[in-house]
Amino acid sequence: MNELMTNNNHGLIKYLQNRELGLVLPTPFERDIYLFETIVAGTSHIENIADIEAQLALDDKLVFYREPDNRFDPQAIKIATLKGDKIGYIPKKDNLIFSRLMDAGKELFGKITRKEKKGQWTKIEMAIYLHES
């Protein structure tokens, strides 16, 4: 019973807290808070963006990863699909507050609100949310 009460990287608690396994248990008062609407920057630099874009649908969840060592922007936030395909970044003009929130341990994510092809450019619009648990 003791291994259930302590988080020592073993036992049931470790298993239940591991979101990579696909098991996500809701917590009381858990909610997603809408923060902002923006585009995905840098899609034209993604080699296989046409293949990835073809698999994207409205309301698809996007995962954010901080890149504090990014040589172009220390506040960079990479955007990927749930499959792990990189599709771009939060625009530099928008990422300062979001990077600070993520650095403080807050969980942010995106949802696709619109996508379209404009010549060679794939425009993906998204809403940014803060997951509060």
Tab-separated table of C-alpha atoms in Angstrom:
chain	number	residue	atom	x	y	z
A	1	MET	CA	0.000	0.000	0.000
A	2	ASN	CA	2.908	2.340	0.691
A	3	GLU	CA	3.899	2.477	-3.000
A	4	LEU	CA	0.439	3.917	-3.766
A	5	MET	CA	0.891	6.770	-1.314
A	6	THR	CA	4.318	7.976	-2.335
A	7	ASN	CA	5.525	9.144	-5.695
A	8	ASN	CA	8.837	7.317	-5.832
A	9	ASN	CA	8.734	6.700	-9.607
A	10	HIS	CA	7.245	3.249	-9.026
A	11	GLY	CA	3.847	1.733	-8.514
A	12	LEU	CA	0.381	2.816	-9.555
A	13	ILE	CA	0.865	6.579	-9.123
A	14	LYS	CA	3.778	6.601	-11.579
A	15	TYR	CA	1.639	4.700	-14.081
A	16	LEU	CA	-1.384	6.990	-13.653
A	17	GLN	CA	0.698	10.159	-14.021
A	18	ASN	CA	2.344	8.990	-17.251
A	19	ARG	CA	0.367	10.761	-20.016
A	20	GLU	CA	2.554	9.184	-22.721
A	21	LEU	CA	0.804	5.866	-22.091
A	22	GLY	CA	-2.441	7.409	-23.319
A	23	LEU	CA	-4.193	7.207	-19.963
A	24	VAL	CA	-5.284	10.657	-18.853
A	25	LEU	CA	-7.355	10.900	-15.714
A	26	PRO	CA	-9.383	14.094	-15.338
A	27	THR	CA	-8.921	16.024	-12.137
A	28	PRO	CA	-11.572	18.067	-10.338
A	29	PHE	CA	-11.980	21.578	-11.768
A	30	GLU	CA	-9.860	20.688	-14.790
A	31	ARG	CA	-10.506	22.978	-17.767
A	32	ASP	CA	-9.036	24.472	-20.907
A	33	ILE	CA	-8.881	28.268	-21.048
A	34	TYR	CA	-8.861	29.976	-24.443
A	35	LEU	CA	-6.047	32.546	-24.643
A	36	PHE	CA	-5.310	33.690	-28.176
A	37	GLU	CA	-5.725	33.168	-31.924
A	38	THR	CA	-2.688	33.157	-34.244
A	39	ILE	CA	-1.093	31.351	-37.181
A	40	VAL	CA	1.572	28.670	-37.298
A	41	ALA	CA	4.794	30.380	-38.400
A	42	GLY	CA	7.448	28.715	-40.520
A	43	THR	CA	5.316	26.172	-42.364
A	44	SER	CA	7.184	26.975	-45.590
A	45	HIS	CA	10.389	25.654	-43.972
A	46	ILE	CA	8.899	22.213	-43.210
A	47	GLU	CA	9.957	19.763	-45.941
A	48	ASN	CA	6.924	17.485	-45.918
A	49	ILE	CA	4.314	20.080	-44.877
A	50	ALA	CA	1.996	19.161	-47.790
A	51	ASP	CA	1.802	15.544	-46.587
A	52	ILE	CA	1.308	16.610	-42.967
A	53	GLU	CA	-1.280	19.277	-43.862
A	54	ALA	CA	-3.353	16.712	-45.762
A	55	GLN	CA	-3.781	14.763	-42.500
A	56	LEU	CA	-4.723	17.803	-40.389
A	57	ALA	CA	-8.362	18.559	-39.588
A	58	LEU	CA	-10.173	21.391	-37.856
A	59	ASP	CA	-10.058	21.069	-34.056
A	60	ASP	CA	-6.994	18.790	-34.186
A	61	LYS	CA	-4.911	19.264	-31.061
A	62	LEU	CA	-1.391	20.650	-31.459
A	63	VAL	CA	1.390	20.082	-28.943
A	64	PHE	CA	3.821	22.836	-27.912
A	65	TYR	CA	7.491	22.339	-27.007
A	66	ARG	CA	9.777	25.046	-25.644
A	67	GLU	CA	13.104	25.546	-27.423
A	68	PRO	CA	15.050	27.904	-25.120
A	69	ASP	CA	18.288	27.080	-26.969
A	70	ASN	CA	16.855	28.045	-30.378
A	71	ARG	CA	19.533	30.191	-32.053
A	72	PHE	CA	16.980	32.463	-33.736
A	73	ASP	CA	14.656	33.054	-30.765
A	74	PRO	CA	15.222	32.106	-27.094
A	75	GLN	CA	11.435	32.248	-26.521
A	76	ALA	CA	10.747	29.804	-29.401
A	77	ILE	CA	7.850	27.375	-29.055
A	78	LYS	CA	7.779	24.496	-31.539
A	79	ILE	CA	4.380	23.227	-32.685
A	80	ALA	CA	3.823	19.550	-33.496
A	81	THR	CA	0.931	17.230	-34.242
A	82	LEU	CA	-0.076	14.526	-31.781
A	83	LYS	CA	1.914	12.119	-33.992
A	84	GLY	CA	5.013	14.233	-33.368
A	85	ASP	CA	5.278	15.874	-36.798
A	86	LYS	CA	6.723	19.382	-36.544
A	87	ILE	CA	4.582	21.933	-38.401
A	88	GLY	CA	6.209	25.212	-37.310
A	89	TYR	CA	6.377	27.689	-34.439
A	90	ILE	CA	4.273	30.182	-32.543
A	91	PRO	CA	5.125	33.499	-34.247
A	92	LYS	CA	7.961	35.366	-32.538
A	93	LYS	CA	5.760	38.454	-32.128
A	94	ASP	CA	3.304	36.379	-30.059
A	95	ASN	CA	5.470	33.985	-28.039
A	96	LEU	CA	6.927	36.001	-25.128
A	97	ILE	CA	4.077	35.507	-22.636
A	98	PHE	CA	3.417	31.927	-23.763
A	99	SER	CA	7.087	30.980	-23.329
A	100	ARG	CA	7.062	32.432	-19.809
A	101	LEU	CA	3.941	30.455	-18.941
A	102	MET	CA	5.503	27.245	-20.246
A	103	ASP	CA	8.774	27.952	-18.424
A	104	ALA	CA	6.719	28.267	-15.232
A	105	GLY	CA	5.302	24.777	-15.803
A	106	LYS	CA	1.967	25.669	-17.396
A	107	GLU	CA	0.592	23.330	-20.056
A	108	LEU	CA	-0.331	25.119	-23.277
A	109	PHE	CA	-1.653	23.568	-26.475
A	110	GLY	CA	-3.285	24.584	-29.725
A	111	LYS	CA	-6.294	23.588	-31.802
A	112	ILE	CA	-6.504	24.101	-35.544
A	113	THR	CA	-9.210	26.630	-36.427
A	114	ARG	CA	-8.533	27.021	-40.160
A	115	LYS	CA	-6.132	25.873	-42.854
A	116	GLU	CA	-5.629	26.815	-46.471
A	117	LYS	CA	-3.085	26.735	-49.262
A	118	LYS	CA	-1.946	30.173	-50.505
A	119	GLY	CA	0.340	29.470	-53.435
A	120	GLN	CA	3.333	27.621	-51.986
A	121	TRP	CA	2.439	28.680	-48.431
A	122	THR	CA	0.352	26.501	-46.135
A	123	LYS	CA	-1.536	28.814	-43.771
A	124	ILE	CA	-2.630	27.136	-40.542
A	125	GLU	CA	-4.583	29.174	-38.005
A	126	MET	CA	-4.925	27.989	-34.431
A	127	ALA	CA	-6.350	28.861	-31.055
A	128	ILE	CA	-4.010	28.668	-28.059
A	129	TYR	CA	-5.292	27.233	-24.784
A	130	LEU	CA	-4.007	26.950	-21.220
A	131	HIS	CA	-4.835	23.593	-19.635
A	132	GLU	CA	-5.620	24.138	-15.981
A	133	SER	CA	-5.719	21.170	-13.652
